[in-house]
N, CA, C and O of each residue as an XYZ file, in Angstrom:
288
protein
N      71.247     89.483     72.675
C      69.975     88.857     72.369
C      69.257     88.435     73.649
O      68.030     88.489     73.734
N      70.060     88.004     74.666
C      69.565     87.793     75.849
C      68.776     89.039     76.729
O      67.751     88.927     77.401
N      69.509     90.120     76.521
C      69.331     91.281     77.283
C      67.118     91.689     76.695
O      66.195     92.022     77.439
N      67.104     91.439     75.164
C      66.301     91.538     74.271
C      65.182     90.795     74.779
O      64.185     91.404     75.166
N      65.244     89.531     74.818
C      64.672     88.422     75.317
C      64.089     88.724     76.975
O      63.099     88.151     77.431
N      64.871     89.678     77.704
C      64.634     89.675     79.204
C      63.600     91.241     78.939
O      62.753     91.492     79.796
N      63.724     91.971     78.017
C      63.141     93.133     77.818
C      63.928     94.088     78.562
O      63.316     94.943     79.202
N      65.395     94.074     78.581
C      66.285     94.999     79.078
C      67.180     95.585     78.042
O      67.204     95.299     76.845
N      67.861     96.390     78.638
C      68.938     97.231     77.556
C      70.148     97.091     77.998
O      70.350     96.353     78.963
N      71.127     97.734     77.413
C      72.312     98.130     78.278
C      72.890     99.125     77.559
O      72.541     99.420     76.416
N      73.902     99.749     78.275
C      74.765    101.223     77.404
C      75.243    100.736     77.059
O      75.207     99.507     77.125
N      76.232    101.621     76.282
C      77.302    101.796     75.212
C      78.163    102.850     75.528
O      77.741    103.562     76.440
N      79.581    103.265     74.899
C      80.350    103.954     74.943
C      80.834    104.582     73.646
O      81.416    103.811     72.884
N      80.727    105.563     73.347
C      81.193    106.210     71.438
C      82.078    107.092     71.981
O      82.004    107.863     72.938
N      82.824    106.865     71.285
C      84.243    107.536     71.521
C      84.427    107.878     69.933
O      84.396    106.977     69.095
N      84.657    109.510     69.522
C      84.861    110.383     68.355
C      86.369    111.159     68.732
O      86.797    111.590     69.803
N      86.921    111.132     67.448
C      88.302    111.891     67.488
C      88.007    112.579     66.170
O      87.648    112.101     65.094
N      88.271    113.927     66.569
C      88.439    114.827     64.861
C      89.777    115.426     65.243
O      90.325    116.012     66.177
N      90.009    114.968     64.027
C      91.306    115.540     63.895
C      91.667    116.638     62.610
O      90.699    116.747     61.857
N      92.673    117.346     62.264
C      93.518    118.311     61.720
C      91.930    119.239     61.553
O      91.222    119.209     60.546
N      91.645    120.019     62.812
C      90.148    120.429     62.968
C      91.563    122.254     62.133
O      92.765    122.517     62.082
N      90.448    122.782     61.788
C      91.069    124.295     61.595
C      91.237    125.120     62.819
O      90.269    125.259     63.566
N      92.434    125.709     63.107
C      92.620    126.789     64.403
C      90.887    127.919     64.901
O      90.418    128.505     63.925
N      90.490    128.030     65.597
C      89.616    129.228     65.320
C      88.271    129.063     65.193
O      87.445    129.975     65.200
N      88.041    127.849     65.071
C      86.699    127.012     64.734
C      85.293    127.451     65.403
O      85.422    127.032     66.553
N      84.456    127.855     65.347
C      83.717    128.443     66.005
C      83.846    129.834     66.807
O      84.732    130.635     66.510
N      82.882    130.094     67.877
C      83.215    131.392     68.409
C      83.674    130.975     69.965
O      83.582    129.799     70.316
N      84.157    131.972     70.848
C      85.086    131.769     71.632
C      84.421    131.380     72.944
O      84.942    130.506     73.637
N      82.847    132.225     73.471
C      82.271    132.237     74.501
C      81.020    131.259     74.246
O      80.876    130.204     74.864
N      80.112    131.743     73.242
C      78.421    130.893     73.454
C      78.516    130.394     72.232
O      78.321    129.352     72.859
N      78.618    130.081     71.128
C      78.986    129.047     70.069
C      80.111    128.085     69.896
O      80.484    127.559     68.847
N      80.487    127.972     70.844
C      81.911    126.959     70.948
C      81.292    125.497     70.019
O      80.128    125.100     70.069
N      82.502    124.818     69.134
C      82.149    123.874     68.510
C      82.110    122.332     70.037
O      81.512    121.257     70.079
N      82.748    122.797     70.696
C      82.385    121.999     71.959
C      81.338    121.641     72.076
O      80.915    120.532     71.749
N      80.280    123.195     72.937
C      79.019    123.684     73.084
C      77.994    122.944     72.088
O      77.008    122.235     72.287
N      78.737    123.472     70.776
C      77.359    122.582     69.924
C      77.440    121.094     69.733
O      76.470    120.511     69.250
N      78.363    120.532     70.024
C      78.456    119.132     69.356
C      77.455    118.367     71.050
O      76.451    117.656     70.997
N      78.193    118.846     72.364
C      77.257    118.779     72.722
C      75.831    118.755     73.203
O      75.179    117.870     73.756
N      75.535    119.987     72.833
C      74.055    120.476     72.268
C      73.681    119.157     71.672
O      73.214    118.387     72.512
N      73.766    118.605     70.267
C      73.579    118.168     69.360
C      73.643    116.861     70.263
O      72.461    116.517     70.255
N      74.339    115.908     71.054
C      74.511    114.624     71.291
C      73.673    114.627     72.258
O      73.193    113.560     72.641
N      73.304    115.921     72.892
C      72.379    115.688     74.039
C      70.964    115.865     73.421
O      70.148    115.719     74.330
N      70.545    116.039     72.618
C      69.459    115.619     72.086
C      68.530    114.261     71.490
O      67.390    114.169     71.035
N      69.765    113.160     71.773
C      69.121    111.942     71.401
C      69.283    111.485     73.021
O      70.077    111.882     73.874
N      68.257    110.540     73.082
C      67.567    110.518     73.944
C      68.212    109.760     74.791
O      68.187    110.235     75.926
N      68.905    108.558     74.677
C      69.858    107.579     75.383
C      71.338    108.155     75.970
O      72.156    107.360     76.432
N      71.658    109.877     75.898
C      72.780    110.134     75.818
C      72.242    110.631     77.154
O      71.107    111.049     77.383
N      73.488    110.480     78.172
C      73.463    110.920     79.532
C      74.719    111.430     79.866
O      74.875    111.416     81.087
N      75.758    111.913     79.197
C      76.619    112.513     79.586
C      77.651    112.822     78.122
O      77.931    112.079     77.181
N      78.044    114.246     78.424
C      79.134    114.211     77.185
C      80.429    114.765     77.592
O      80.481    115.979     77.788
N      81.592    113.975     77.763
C      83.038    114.684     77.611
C      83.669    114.736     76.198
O      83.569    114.114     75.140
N      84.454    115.908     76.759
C      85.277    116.780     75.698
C      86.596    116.920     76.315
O      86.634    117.286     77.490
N      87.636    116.687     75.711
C      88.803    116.763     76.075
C      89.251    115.906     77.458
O      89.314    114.713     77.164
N      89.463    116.062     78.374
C      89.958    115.600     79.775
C      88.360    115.033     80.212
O      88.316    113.968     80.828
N      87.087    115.730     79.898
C      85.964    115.281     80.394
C      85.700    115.311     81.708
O      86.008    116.368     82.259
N      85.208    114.450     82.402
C      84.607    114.603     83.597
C      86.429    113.824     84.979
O      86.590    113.685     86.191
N      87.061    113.644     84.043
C      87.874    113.553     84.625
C      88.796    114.650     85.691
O      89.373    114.367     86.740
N      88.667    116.186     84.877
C      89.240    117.325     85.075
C      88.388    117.416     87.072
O      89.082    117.815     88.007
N      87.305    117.091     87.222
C      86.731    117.251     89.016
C      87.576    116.627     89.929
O      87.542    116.929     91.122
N      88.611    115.469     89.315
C      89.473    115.262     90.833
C      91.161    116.111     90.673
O      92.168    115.770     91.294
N      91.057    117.355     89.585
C      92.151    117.874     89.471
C      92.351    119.439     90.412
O      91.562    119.303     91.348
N      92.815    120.361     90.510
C      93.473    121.521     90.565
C      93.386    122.072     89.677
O      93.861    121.574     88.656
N      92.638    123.569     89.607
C      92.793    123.822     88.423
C      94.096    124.256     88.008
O      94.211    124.250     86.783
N      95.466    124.760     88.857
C      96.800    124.440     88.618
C      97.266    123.106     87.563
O      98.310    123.136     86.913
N      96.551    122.261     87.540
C      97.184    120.959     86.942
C      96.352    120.783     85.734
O      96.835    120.009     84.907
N      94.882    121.475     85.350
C      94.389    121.598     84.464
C      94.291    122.761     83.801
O      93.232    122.936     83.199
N      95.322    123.829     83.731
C      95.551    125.200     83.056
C      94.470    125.966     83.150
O      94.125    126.601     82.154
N      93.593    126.076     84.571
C      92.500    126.972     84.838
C      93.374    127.412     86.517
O      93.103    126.969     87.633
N      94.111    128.099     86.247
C      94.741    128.936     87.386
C      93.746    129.448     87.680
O      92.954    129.782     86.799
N      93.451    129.692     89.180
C      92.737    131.489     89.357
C      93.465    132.437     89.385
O      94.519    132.359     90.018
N      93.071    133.731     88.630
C      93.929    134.675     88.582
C      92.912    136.068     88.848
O      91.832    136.194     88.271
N      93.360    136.889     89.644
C      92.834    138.199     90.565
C      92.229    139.127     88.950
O      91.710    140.240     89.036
């Protein structure tokens, strides 16, 4: 109410879990249910970032340690 009162905002954090999702769910390359959910969250207007799985965490990894080997 204070924040309201000063004519400021502040974020938030939403955190979603789906679970017993079906194997196969979408398509593999440009329809990923990933792809769209973020599609979809990045369309409201207050949203400035979306992770999925490991998220933005996976940039201080290897991809050795995050199952993105490079391979020839």
């Amino acid at each position: 109410r204070d924040l309201k009162k000063q004519g400021d905002s502040i974020g938030a954090k939403v955190s979603v879990v789906a679970t017993n999702m079906p194997v196969g769910l979408g398509e593999p390359i440009f329809d990923r249910l990933d792809a769209d959910l973020a599609h979809a969250m990045m369309g409201i207007n207050a949203v400035k970032g979306v992770e999925v799985g490991d998220g933005f965490a996976v940039v201080e990894q290897k991809g050795s340690e995050h199952r993105d080997i490079m391979t020839p």
